[in-house]
Amino acid sequence: MTGMKKQLYRFSEAPIWNIQRQYYEDKGTKAWNNDQVPQYITSNPMIGAAYAEMIFGLLQDRANQGHDAEPVYIVELGAGAGRLANHVLHELCQLREYAGIALPEFRYVMTDLAMSNVMAWKKHPALQRFVAEGLLDFAQYDAARDTVLNLVVSGTTIGEAALRQPLIIVANYFFDSIPQELIYVGGGQIYEADVYVEYTEEQVSSKPSEWLNQIKLSYEHRRAPEYEQDNYPYRDIIAIYQEQLEDSHILFPAVGINCLERLNRLSQAGFVLITADKGDHLLDNWKFAEPPELMVHGSFSLTANYHAIQHAFEQRGAETLFPPHHYKNLNVGCILNVEQPTGYPNTRLAYRRCIERFGPDEFFSLKIWVDRNVDSMGLQQLLSFWRLGGYDAEFFIQSAKRISGLLPDANEEELRDLLLGIERMWSSYYVMEQRYDLALDAGLILFEMDMYEHAKRYLETSVREEEDEVVSTVYYCLAICCFELELVEDAAVYLRKLLELEPDHEEALALIAHLEHD
């Protein structure tokens, strides 16, 4: 049997972080297939709309302050599959059009460590309209090192003090996945919790996700008086931990705070951070905390220390917004690191309205319940939840069978609302690396609703996009749609395609015979 290797590292320098980078660089956008790396909770239309409302609030605030000549840049860190950016931009454009008021222009910049992701976004069909309008750009960005943003489409480099508007930073599932220090507080003293990484020689050549699943971690405390020195940049935060915590392991986000400080230097007006994560901003949640365990999902994540990030910028005059209640699945915060944060009432009100009162965390808790009860819900309940979630494609896909079963008893108003929902869902649909034939589901539902013109459009989209996997039912439905719309020649074309797949299809043979007789 191959021998075990066991080596001691400072936590932030352990090989787990290089393996994390390697995983995302190797996988690219495939990392989010089958939700291997979770993305729905931070990338659905509901959270996209909430973020758009806060960004729109900031645009209003800057206009009201007389700062509307320069564009506002929105930089998403670790944009991953790209779905969140699509939803934010879709909603932001709708808000701009609906309001019809003078606002600063905006530019959204999607960033990631993996250049393969940047290139995939650049080619993604759903994003082309935003690129064409000059609203979207892309950049490779290493959050641990980079000091400038080199934009791929415009060729612009955003360097120190280049921006006159506050930089809006979007960071979802970001701070939990970048290197962190691990300290231990005991007896009023600070220790570093170094980590032993134990693995076999065979694991060295395994895939990153397999290596992360098989390694064993253990910890050893080492006195670290440097954290207690007056010249340590975050000494005031460490002092709070010394005074108020005991026997507690603290993930300390020095890299994350430093990343925000470097981004802050890009703007003359500071930044506004909008962030969501498994992260605690309440000090009580770090009391008697055990050593961290890696949450492995292809890559891995930890718990983000929002308390330290919050305190670091509050000391510099920022206003931080986090829910007053405890979060269950997702903690959503906003940090206004700008001059006179109280001068941003629309931004702050949008946070209160879209996060604090009822936000993405509450929505996801409801969705967990709805997912288990879809088969017992009525059409009005399904429509209401679908509307609450911003006409989310994932919910439509999982409830399509239930909706189909309820159609015979649906009234005309419900059918029209269902059509409206399908149209709105499709307008913001973002195809992931792992494709799903949403057009087919939509087309079949509309076919059952006798809305043949709409059904034909979606079913033809399905045929174009899934040319090698078309099932005979689709051609039959398309033929019926064409008959109903008096497009007889088109109906004949689809019937012949159907008979190529199923030469003995009785209904198709009868219809062809009828056409030839006429």
Short mmCIF file of C-alpha atoms in Angstrom, two decimals:
data_model
loop_
_atom_site.label_atom_id
_atom_site.label_comp_id
_atom_site.label_asym_id
_atom_site.label_seq_id
_atom_site.Cartn_x
_atom_site.Cartn_y
_atom_site.Cartn_z
CA MET A 1 0.00 0.00 0.00
CA THR A 2 1.23 3.47 -0.87
CA GLY A 3 2.45 5.41 2.17
CA MET A 4 0.72 8.42 3.62
CA LYS A 5 2.21 11.90 3.38
CA LYS A 6 1.53 14.44 6.11
CA GLN A 7 2.79 18.00 5.97
CA LEU A 8 2.19 21.11 8.07
CA TYR A 9 1.24 24.43 6.43
CA ARG A 10 0.12 27.86 7.37
CA PHE A 11 -3.60 27.66 6.57
CA SER A 12 -3.61 30.38 3.89
CA GLU A 13 -0.63 28.71 2.18
CA ALA A 14 -1.95 25.13 2.24
CA PRO A 15 -2.15 23.29 -1.12
CA ILE A 16 -5.95 23.29 -0.94
CA TRP A 17 -5.94 26.82 -2.40
CA ASN A 18 -3.84 25.90 -5.45
CA ILE A 19 -6.08 22.87 -5.97
CA GLN A 20 -9.08 25.23 -5.81
CA ARG A 21 -7.57 27.43 -8.55
CA GLN A 22 -6.70 24.39 -10.64
CA TYR A 23 -10.25 23.05 -10.38
CA TYR A 24 -11.83 26.21 -11.79
CA GLU A 25 -9.15 26.67 -14.46
CA ASP A 26 -9.55 23.04 -15.63
CA LYS A 27 -13.34 22.90 -15.52
CA GLY A 28 -14.23 26.34 -16.82
CA THR A 29 -18.00 26.84 -17.03
CA LYS A 30 -18.51 23.06 -16.75
CA ALA A 31 -17.82 23.46 -13.01
CA TRP A 32 -21.50 24.34 -12.57
CA ASN A 33 -22.92 21.31 -14.42
CA ASN A 34 -25.48 19.38 -12.34
CA ASP A 35 -25.07 22.08 -9.69
CA GLN A 36 -21.71 20.44 -8.83
CA VAL A 37 -20.64 23.88 -7.65
CA PRO A 38 -23.84 25.44 -6.27
CA GLN A 39 -25.04 28.43 -8.28
CA TYR A 40 -28.84 28.59 -8.20
CA ILE A 41 -29.20 30.24 -4.78
CA THR A 42 -26.95 33.18 -5.80
CA SER A 43 -27.85 33.33 -9.51
CA ASN A 44 -31.63 33.10 -9.87
CA PRO A 45 -33.84 35.90 -11.28
CA MET A 46 -35.06 36.89 -7.81
CA ILE A 47 -31.61 37.74 -6.46
CA GLY A 48 -30.72 39.33 -9.80
CA ALA A 49 -33.73 41.64 -9.48
CA ALA A 50 -32.82 42.51 -5.87
CA TYR A 51 -29.28 43.47 -6.89
CA ALA A 52 -30.59 45.46 -9.86
CA GLU A 53 -32.85 47.43 -7.49
CA MET A 54 -29.88 48.36 -5.29
CA ILE A 55 -27.73 49.31 -8.26
CA PHE A 56 -30.60 51.36 -9.70
CA GLY A 57 -30.94 53.06 -6.31
CA LEU A 58 -27.27 54.05 -6.45
CA LEU A 59 -27.69 55.43 -9.98
CA GLN A 60 -30.57 57.55 -8.69
CA ASP A 61 -28.55 58.73 -5.71
CA ARG A 62 -25.60 59.77 -7.89
CA ALA A 63 -27.92 61.60 -10.28
CA ASN A 64 -29.54 63.42 -7.36
CA GLN A 65 -26.10 64.46 -6.15
CA GLY A 66 -25.33 65.93 -9.55
CA HIS A 67 -22.86 63.19 -10.55
CA ASP A 68 -24.45 61.93 -13.76
CA ALA A 69 -21.79 62.74 -16.38
CA GLU A 70 -19.53 59.73 -15.75
CA PRO A 71 -20.49 56.04 -16.10
CA VAL A 72 -20.84 53.81 -13.05
CA TYR A 73 -18.86 50.56 -13.27
CA ILE A 74 -20.23 47.35 -11.75
CA VAL A 75 -17.57 44.67 -11.27
CA GLU A 76 -18.65 41.12 -10.48
CA LEU A 77 -15.94 39.06 -8.82
CA GLY A 78 -15.93 35.37 -9.69
CA ALA A 79 -18.85 35.63 -12.11
CA GLY A 80 -18.74 31.87 -12.63
CA ALA A 81 -21.41 30.51 -14.94
CA GLY A 82 -22.50 34.06 -15.85
CA ARG A 83 -26.15 33.64 -14.97
CA LEU A 84 -26.30 36.35 -12.28
CA ALA A 85 -24.86 39.03 -14.58
CA ASN A 86 -27.49 38.20 -17.19
CA HIS A 87 -30.35 38.55 -14.71
CA VAL A 88 -28.99 41.77 -13.17
CA LEU A 89 -28.50 43.42 -16.55
CA HIS A 90 -31.90 42.27 -17.83
CA GLU A 91 -33.66 43.76 -14.82
CA LEU A 92 -31.51 46.88 -14.72
CA CYS A 93 -32.36 47.68 -18.34
CA GLN A 94 -36.06 47.20 -17.59
CA LEU A 95 -35.86 49.52 -14.58
CA ARG A 96 -34.06 52.16 -16.64
CA GLU A 97 -36.69 51.99 -19.38
CA TYR A 98 -39.62 51.92 -16.97
CA ALA A 99 -38.41 54.88 -14.89
CA GLY A 100 -37.56 57.09 -17.85
CA ILE A 101 -35.40 59.43 -15.77
CA ALA A 102 -31.94 60.89 -16.32
CA LEU A 103 -29.31 58.59 -14.80
CA PRO A 104 -25.57 57.99 -15.13
CA GLU A 105 -24.66 55.37 -17.70
CA PHE A 106 -23.50 52.02 -16.35
CA ARG A 107 -21.02 49.35 -17.42
CA TYR A 108 -21.06 45.81 -16.04
CA VAL A 109 -17.74 43.93 -15.94
CA MET A 110 -17.74 40.17 -15.41
CA THR A 111 -14.46 38.87 -13.98
CA ASP A 112 -13.00 35.51 -13.10
CA LEU A 113 -9.66 33.88 -12.44
CA ALA A 114 -10.13 31.40 -15.32
CA MET A 115 -9.61 32.96 -18.76
CA SER A 116 -11.65 30.13 -20.29
CA ASN A 117 -14.69 31.47 -18.44
CA VAL A 118 -14.05 34.99 -19.75
CA MET A 119 -13.93 33.67 -23.33
CA ALA A 120 -17.09 31.61 -22.80
CA TRP A 121 -19.03 34.67 -21.58
CA LYS A 122 -17.79 36.72 -24.52
CA LYS A 123 -19.40 34.22 -26.91
CA HIS A 124 -22.57 33.49 -24.93
CA PRO A 125 -25.71 34.27 -27.01
CA ALA A 126 -27.69 35.73 -24.09
CA LEU A 127 -25.02 38.34 -23.37
CA GLN A 128 -24.51 39.64 -26.90
CA ARG A 129 -27.26 42.27 -26.68
CA PHE A 130 -25.58 43.82 -23.62
CA VAL A 131 -22.15 43.78 -25.28
CA ALA A 132 -23.59 45.39 -28.41
CA GLU A 133 -25.16 48.18 -26.34
CA GLY A 134 -21.85 48.87 -24.59
CA LEU A 135 -23.23 47.77 -21.21
CA LEU A 136 -21.08 44.69 -20.67
CA ASP A 137 -17.38 43.91 -20.71
CA PHE A 138 -15.15 41.14 -19.35
CA ALA A 139 -11.81 40.82 -17.58
CA GLN A 140 -9.59 38.15 -16.13
CA TYR A 141 -8.95 39.10 -12.51
CA ASP A 142 -6.94 37.44 -9.77
CA ALA A 143 -8.46 38.67 -6.52
CA ALA A 144 -5.31 37.84 -4.57
CA ARG A 145 -2.91 39.90 -6.70
CA ASP A 146 -4.26 42.13 -9.47
CA THR A 147 -4.33 45.91 -9.13
CA VAL A 148 -5.95 46.89 -12.45
CA LEU A 149 -8.78 45.69 -14.67
CA ASN A 150 -7.95 45.02 -18.32
CA LEU A 151 -11.26 44.99 -20.20
CA VAL A 152 -11.48 42.50 -23.06
CA VAL A 153 -14.08 44.13 -25.33
CA SER A 154 -13.23 47.84 -25.07
CA GLY A 155 -9.50 47.34 -24.54
CA THR A 156 -9.67 49.82 -21.65
CA THR A 157 -7.46 49.47 -18.59
CA ILE A 158 -9.00 50.68 -15.34
CA GLY A 159 -6.15 51.68 -13.06
CA GLU A 160 -5.74 53.64 -9.85
CA ALA A 161 -8.16 56.59 -9.46
CA ALA A 162 -9.46 56.08 -13.02
CA LEU A 163 -13.12 56.17 -11.97
CA ARG A 164 -15.01 59.19 -10.66
CA GLN A 165 -18.13 57.29 -9.65
CA PRO A 166 -18.21 54.75 -6.81
CA LEU A 167 -17.25 51.30 -8.00
CA ILE A 168 -20.05 48.79 -7.41
CA ILE A 169 -18.60 45.40 -6.47
CA VAL A 170 -20.75 42.26 -6.70
CA ALA A 171 -19.32 39.25 -4.84
CA ASN A 172 -21.45 36.12 -4.51
CA TYR A 173 -19.93 32.92 -3.11
CA PHE A 174 -16.60 34.73 -3.37
CA PHE A 175 -15.18 35.44 0.07
CA ASP A 176 -15.79 31.83 1.18
CA SER A 177 -13.65 30.45 -1.66
CA ILE A 178 -10.45 32.55 -1.63
CA PRO A 179 -7.49 32.08 0.76
CA GLN A 180 -8.11 32.97 4.40
CA GLU A 181 -6.00 33.01 7.52
CA LEU A 182 -7.04 30.75 10.37
CA ILE A 183 -6.44 32.05 13.87
CA TYR A 184 -7.30 30.66 17.28
CA VAL A 185 -8.21 32.74 20.30
CA GLY A 186 -7.45 31.24 23.68
CA GLY A 187 -6.65 32.78 27.06
CA GLY A 188 -6.70 36.26 25.53
CA GLN A 189 -3.90 35.37 23.14
CA ILE A 190 -3.81 34.88 19.37
CA TYR A 191 -2.50 31.75 17.74
CA GLU A 192 -2.29 30.69 14.13
CA ALA A 193 -4.02 27.38 13.51
CA ASP A 194 -1.63 25.65 11.14
CA VAL A 195 -3.05 22.74 9.18
CA TYR A 196 -1.69 19.25 8.64
CA VAL A 197 -2.66 17.97 5.19
CA GLU A 198 -2.58 14.18 4.98
CA TYR A 199 -2.80 12.34 1.65
CA THR A 200 -1.38 9.38 -0.24
CA GLU A 201 1.10 9.52 -3.12
CA GLU A 202 -1.63 8.17 -5.39
CA GLN A 203 -3.81 11.21 -4.65
CA VAL A 204 -1.17 13.60 -5.99
CA SER A 205 -2.09 12.70 -9.59
CA SER A 206 -5.85 12.53 -9.00
CA LYS A 207 -8.36 15.12 -10.15
CA PRO A 208 -8.75 18.20 -7.91
CA SER A 209 -12.24 17.24 -6.72
CA GLU A 210 -11.10 13.70 -5.87
CA TRP A 211 -8.04 15.01 -4.01
CA LEU A 212 -10.18 17.39 -1.94
CA ASN A 213 -12.60 14.59 -1.05
CA GLN A 214 -9.86 12.25 0.13
CA ILE A 215 -7.44 14.44 2.08
CA LYS A 216 -7.53 14.65 5.85
CA LEU A 217 -6.99 17.88 7.76
CA SER A 218 -5.89 18.37 11.35
CA TYR A 219 -4.73 21.48 13.17
CA GLU A 220 -1.94 22.65 15.44
CA HIS A 221 -1.89 26.00 17.29
CA ARG A 222 1.17 28.25 17.09
CA ARG A 223 1.54 31.52 19.01
CA ALA A 224 1.29 34.46 16.61
CA PRO A 225 2.12 37.70 18.44
CA GLU A 226 2.38 39.58 15.13
CA TYR A 227 -1.44 39.82 15.10
CA GLU A 228 -1.26 41.68 18.40
CA GLN A 229 1.25 44.31 17.26
CA ASP A 230 0.07 47.88 16.73
CA ASN A 231 1.37 47.86 13.15
CA TYR A 232 -0.80 44.87 12.13
CA PRO A 233 -3.29 46.38 9.63
CA TYR A 234 -6.35 44.87 11.29
CA ARG A 235 -5.23 45.15 14.89
CA ASP A 236 -8.53 46.68 16.08
CA ILE A 237 -10.50 43.66 14.81
CA ILE A 238 -8.09 41.22 16.45
CA ALA A 239 -8.45 43.17 19.71
CA ILE A 240 -12.22 42.57 19.64
CA TYR A 241 -11.63 38.85 19.21
CA GLN A 242 -9.14 38.81 22.08
CA GLU A 243 -11.55 40.60 24.37
CA GLN A 244 -14.80 38.87 23.48
CA LEU A 245 -13.96 35.37 22.26
CA GLU A 246 -12.53 32.31 23.94
CA ASP A 247 -11.59 28.88 22.56
CA SER A 248 -12.63 30.04 19.09
CA HIS A 249 -11.27 29.37 15.60
CA ILE A 250 -11.65 32.40 13.32
CA LEU A 251 -11.32 32.40 9.55
CA PHE A 252 -9.77 35.79 8.93
CA PRO A 253 -10.31 37.32 5.44
CA ALA A 254 -7.06 39.26 5.04
CA VAL A 255 -6.96 38.44 1.31
CA GLY A 256 -10.60 39.44 0.87
CA ILE A 257 -10.19 42.77 2.68
CA ASN A 258 -7.00 43.47 0.73
CA CYS A 259 -8.85 42.74 -2.52
CA LEU A 260 -11.51 45.30 -1.60
CA GLU A 261 -8.81 47.83 -0.69
CA ARG A 262 -7.14 47.39 -4.11
CA LEU A 263 -10.48 47.77 -5.89
CA ASN A 264 -11.23 50.83 -3.77
CA ARG A 265 -8.12 52.49 -5.19
CA LEU A 266 -9.60 52.29 -8.71
CA SER A 267 -12.18 54.93 -7.83
CA GLN A 268 -11.95 58.46 -6.48
CA ALA A 269 -15.37 57.98 -4.85
CA GLY A 270 -15.00 54.65 -3.02
CA PHE A 271 -17.03 51.50 -3.55
CA VAL A 272 -20.35 49.88 -2.77
CA LEU A 273 -20.14 46.14 -2.12
CA ILE A 274 -23.16 43.88 -2.70
CA THR A 275 -22.37 40.39 -1.49
CA ALA A 276 -24.01 37.08 -0.63
CA ASP A 277 -22.42 34.05 0.98
CA LYS A 278 -22.48 31.51 3.73
CA GLY A 279 -21.04 34.16 5.98
CA ASP A 280 -21.47 35.46 9.52
CA HIS A 281 -21.49 39.17 10.40
CA LEU A 282 -22.56 38.58 14.02
CA LEU A 283 -19.70 38.06 16.47
CA ASP A 284 -21.76 35.60 18.52
CA ASN A 285 -21.63 33.12 15.63
CA TRP A 286 -17.85 32.88 15.97
CA LYS A 287 -17.91 32.09 19.70
CA PHE A 288 -16.40 28.68 20.50
CA ALA A 289 -16.13 27.98 16.76
CA GLU A 290 -14.54 24.64 15.91
CA PRO A 291 -11.81 24.29 13.25
CA PRO A 292 -13.29 24.62 9.77
CA GLU A 293 -14.33 21.68 7.63
CA LEU A 294 -14.11 21.93 3.86
CA MET A 295 -17.52 21.91 2.20
CA VAL A 296 -16.57 19.99 -0.93
CA HIS A 297 -18.74 20.37 -4.04
CA GLY A 298 -16.27 19.82 -6.85
CA SER A 299 -14.31 22.72 -5.42
CA PHE A 300 -14.68 23.66 -1.75
CA SER A 301 -15.95 26.54 0.34
CA LEU A 302 -15.72 27.72 3.93
CA THR A 303 -17.65 30.27 5.99
CA ALA A 304 -17.02 33.89 5.07
CA ASN A 305 -16.12 36.21 7.94
CA TYR A 306 -18.39 39.16 7.20
CA HIS A 307 -17.84 40.43 10.75
CA ALA A 308 -14.20 41.26 10.00
CA ILE A 309 -14.97 42.80 6.59
CA GLN A 310 -17.80 44.85 8.08
CA HIS A 311 -15.68 46.12 10.97
CA ALA A 312 -12.67 46.92 8.78
CA PHE A 313 -14.64 49.34 6.64
CA GLU A 314 -16.89 50.73 9.37
CA GLN A 315 -13.70 51.96 11.04
CA ARG A 316 -13.06 53.99 7.88
CA GLY A 317 -16.51 55.58 7.84
CA ALA A 318 -18.46 53.06 5.76
CA GLU A 319 -22.06 52.11 6.46
CA THR A 320 -22.73 48.37 6.47
CA LEU A 321 -26.12 46.81 5.90
CA PHE A 322 -26.83 43.26 7.01
CA PRO A 323 -30.15 41.70 8.04
CA PRO A 324 -31.00 42.17 11.73
CA HIS A 325 -32.27 38.58 11.84
CA HIS A 326 -30.32 35.34 11.46
CA TYR A 327 -29.91 33.99 7.98
CA LYS A 328 -30.60 30.36 7.11
CA ASN A 329 -28.91 29.65 3.77
CA LEU A 330 -27.56 32.92 2.42
CA ASN A 331 -26.41 36.12 4.12
CA VAL A 332 -26.77 39.16 1.86
CA GLY A 333 -24.98 42.37 2.80
CA CYS A 334 -24.20 45.80 1.40
CA ILE A 335 -21.23 47.97 2.38
CA LEU A 336 -21.29 51.64 1.37
CA ASN A 337 -17.64 52.66 1.53
CA VAL A 338 -18.35 56.15 0.20
CA GLU A 339 -18.26 59.70 1.50
CA GLN A 340 -21.43 60.42 3.51
CA PRO A 341 -23.19 57.04 3.11
CA THR A 342 -26.41 58.56 4.46
CA GLY A 343 -26.52 60.58 1.24
CA TYR A 344 -27.50 57.35 -0.60
CA PRO A 345 -31.13 56.93 0.52
CA ASN A 346 -32.33 55.12 -2.61
CA THR A 347 -29.58 52.52 -2.32
CA ARG A 348 -30.31 51.97 1.35
CA LEU A 349 -34.07 51.83 0.84
CA ALA A 350 -33.61 49.27 -1.94
CA TYR A 351 -31.64 47.10 0.50
CA ARG A 352 -34.39 47.40 3.09
CA ARG A 353 -37.07 46.60 0.54
CA CYS A 354 -35.38 43.79 -1.40
CA ILE A 355 -33.12 42.13 1.19
CA GLU A 356 -34.05 42.97 4.76
CA ARG A 357 -37.84 42.70 4.55
CA PHE A 358 -37.93 39.71 2.21
CA GLY A 359 -34.91 38.70 0.25
CA PRO A 360 -33.03 35.88 -1.46
CA ASP A 361 -32.57 33.91 1.75
CA GLU A 362 -36.29 33.89 2.55
CA PHE A 363 -37.10 33.08 -1.06
CA PHE A 364 -34.75 30.09 -1.06
CA SER A 365 -36.24 28.78 2.20
CA LEU A 366 -39.69 28.97 0.61
CA LYS A 367 -38.44 27.28 -2.53
CA ILE A 368 -37.17 24.30 -0.56
CA TRP A 369 -40.73 23.83 0.75
CA VAL A 370 -42.31 24.43 -2.67
CA ASP A 371 -39.99 21.91 -4.33
CA ARG A 372 -41.35 19.22 -2.02
CA ASN A 373 -44.97 20.23 -2.56
CA VAL A 374 -45.22 21.09 -6.25
CA ASP A 375 -47.47 18.11 -6.95
CA SER A 376 -50.11 19.32 -4.49
CA MET A 377 -50.15 22.98 -5.55
CA GLY A 378 -52.89 24.61 -7.59
CA LEU A 379 -52.28 26.67 -10.71
CA GLN A 380 -52.73 30.00 -8.92
CA GLN A 381 -50.21 28.97 -6.28
CA LEU A 382 -47.72 27.88 -8.93
CA LEU A 383 -48.20 31.10 -10.86
CA SER A 384 -47.81 33.20 -7.71
CA PHE A 385 -44.54 31.55 -6.68
CA TRP A 386 -43.23 31.64 -10.23
CA ARG A 387 -43.97 35.37 -10.35
CA LEU A 388 -42.31 35.91 -6.94
CA GLY A 389 -39.16 34.22 -8.27
CA GLY A 390 -38.99 36.41 -11.37
CA TYR A 391 -40.35 33.75 -13.75
CA ASP A 392 -37.44 31.44 -13.07
CA ALA A 393 -36.78 28.80 -15.75
CA GLU A 394 -35.69 26.19 -13.22
CA PHE A 395 -39.03 26.37 -11.40
CA PHE A 396 -40.95 26.14 -14.67
CA ILE A 397 -38.97 23.06 -15.69
CA GLN A 398 -39.65 21.24 -12.43
CA SER A 399 -43.34 22.20 -12.35
CA ALA A 400 -44.14 21.68 -16.07
CA LYS A 401 -45.68 18.26 -15.49
CA ARG A 402 -47.91 19.61 -12.70
CA ILE A 403 -48.93 22.61 -14.82
CA SER A 404 -49.82 20.29 -17.69
CA GLY A 405 -52.07 18.25 -15.40
CA LEU A 406 -53.90 21.38 -14.24
CA LEU A 407 -54.55 22.87 -17.70
CA PRO A 408 -57.93 21.16 -18.36
CA ASP A 409 -59.47 23.07 -15.43
CA ALA A 410 -57.65 26.38 -16.03
CA ASN A 411 -59.68 29.47 -16.87
CA GLU A 412 -58.88 31.96 -19.62
CA GLU A 413 -57.18 34.42 -17.23
CA GLU A 414 -54.87 31.73 -15.89
CA LEU A 415 -53.96 30.65 -19.41
CA ARG A 416 -53.11 34.22 -20.41
CA ASP A 417 -51.00 34.65 -17.26
CA LEU A 418 -49.19 31.42 -18.06
CA LEU A 419 -48.40 32.70 -21.55
CA LEU A 420 -47.17 36.01 -20.09
CA GLY A 421 -44.92 34.12 -17.68
CA ILE A 422 -43.44 31.95 -20.42
CA GLU A 423 -42.67 35.02 -22.53
CA ARG A 424 -40.99 36.80 -19.61
CA MET A 425 -39.08 33.67 -18.61
CA TRP A 426 -37.77 33.25 -22.15
CA SER A 427 -36.70 36.90 -22.44
CA SER A 428 -34.14 36.45 -19.63
CA TYR A 429 -33.27 32.76 -20.07
CA TYR A 430 -29.55 32.01 -19.78
CA VAL A 431 -28.38 28.72 -21.29
CA MET A 432 -25.89 26.97 -19.04
CA GLU A 433 -23.05 24.71 -20.15
CA GLN A 434 -25.33 21.79 -19.29
CA ARG A 435 -28.21 22.45 -21.66
CA TYR A 436 -31.88 21.84 -21.00
CA ASP A 437 -34.51 22.06 -23.73
CA LEU A 438 -36.64 24.77 -22.15
CA ALA A 439 -38.15 25.68 -25.52
CA LEU A 440 -39.59 22.17 -25.78
CA ASP A 441 -41.28 22.33 -22.39
CA ALA A 442 -42.67 25.80 -23.14
CA GLY A 443 -43.86 24.77 -26.60
CA LEU A 444 -45.64 21.64 -25.39
CA ILE A 445 -47.43 23.54 -22.61
CA LEU A 446 -48.58 26.18 -25.10
CA PHE A 447 -49.67 23.43 -27.50
CA GLU A 448 -51.84 21.94 -24.77
CA MET A 449 -53.28 25.44 -24.24
CA ASP A 450 -54.28 25.57 -27.96
CA MET A 451 -52.05 28.62 -28.42
CA TYR A 452 -50.71 27.28 -31.69
CA GLU A 453 -48.88 30.33 -32.97
CA HIS A 454 -46.88 30.67 -29.75
CA ALA A 455 -46.38 26.91 -29.48
CA LYS A 456 -45.04 26.76 -33.05
CA ARG A 457 -42.42 29.42 -32.30
CA TYR A 458 -41.04 27.61 -29.25
CA LEU A 459 -41.18 24.14 -30.81
CA GLU A 460 -39.33 25.38 -33.88
CA THR A 461 -36.70 26.89 -31.58
CA SER A 462 -36.35 23.48 -29.92
CA VAL A 463 -35.90 21.78 -33.32
CA ARG A 464 -33.19 24.26 -34.35
CA GLU A 465 -31.28 23.97 -31.09
CA GLU A 466 -31.64 20.21 -30.62
CA GLU A 467 -31.45 19.17 -34.28
CA ASP A 468 -29.81 15.83 -33.58
CA GLU A 469 -32.20 14.86 -30.76
CA VAL A 470 -35.66 15.81 -32.04
CA VAL A 471 -38.37 13.37 -30.93
CA SER A 472 -41.26 12.50 -33.22
CA THR A 473 -43.82 14.12 -30.89
CA VAL A 474 -42.36 17.55 -31.65
CA TYR A 475 -42.85 17.14 -35.40
CA TYR A 476 -46.41 15.93 -34.86
CA CYS A 477 -47.23 18.92 -32.64
CA LEU A 478 -45.66 21.28 -35.18
CA ALA A 479 -47.73 19.73 -37.96
CA ILE A 480 -50.93 20.25 -35.96
CA CYS A 481 -49.93 23.85 -35.20
CA CYS A 482 -49.42 24.49 -38.91
CA PHE A 483 -52.78 22.94 -39.78
CA GLU A 484 -54.52 25.13 -37.21
CA LEU A 485 -52.72 28.20 -38.60
CA GLU A 486 -53.62 27.17 -42.19
CA LEU A 487 -49.99 26.66 -43.12
CA VAL A 488 -50.66 23.48 -45.02
CA GLU A 489 -47.35 23.21 -46.88
CA ASP A 490 -45.40 23.62 -43.64
CA ALA A 491 -47.60 20.98 -42.02
CA ALA A 492 -46.72 18.54 -44.81
CA VAL A 493 -43.00 19.18 -44.27
CA TYR A 494 -43.24 18.33 -40.58
CA LEU A 495 -45.35 15.23 -41.27
CA ARG A 496 -42.70 13.89 -43.65
CA LYS A 497 -39.99 14.55 -41.04
CA LEU A 498 -42.12 12.67 -38.54
CA LEU A 499 -42.51 9.70 -40.90
CA GLU A 500 -38.74 9.56 -41.38
CA LEU A 501 -38.51 8.82 -37.66
CA GLU A 502 -41.68 6.73 -37.38
CA PRO A 503 -42.73 5.29 -40.78
CA ASP A 504 -45.79 3.60 -39.23
CA HIS A 505 -47.15 6.63 -37.37
CA GLU A 506 -50.89 6.19 -38.02
CA GLU A 507 -52.02 9.80 -37.49
CA ALA A 508 -49.24 11.13 -39.71
CA LEU A 509 -50.03 8.66 -42.48
CA ALA A 510 -53.71 9.58 -42.33
CA LEU A 511 -52.96 13.31 -42.50
CA ILE A 512 -50.55 12.89 -45.42
CA ALA A 513 -53.12 10.81 -47.26
CA HIS A 514 -55.71 13.51 -46.63
CA LEU A 515 -53.37 16.20 -48.00
CA GLU A 516 -52.53 14.17 -51.12
CA HIS A 517 -56.22 13.44 -51.74
CA ASP A 518 -57.02 17.14 -51.58
#
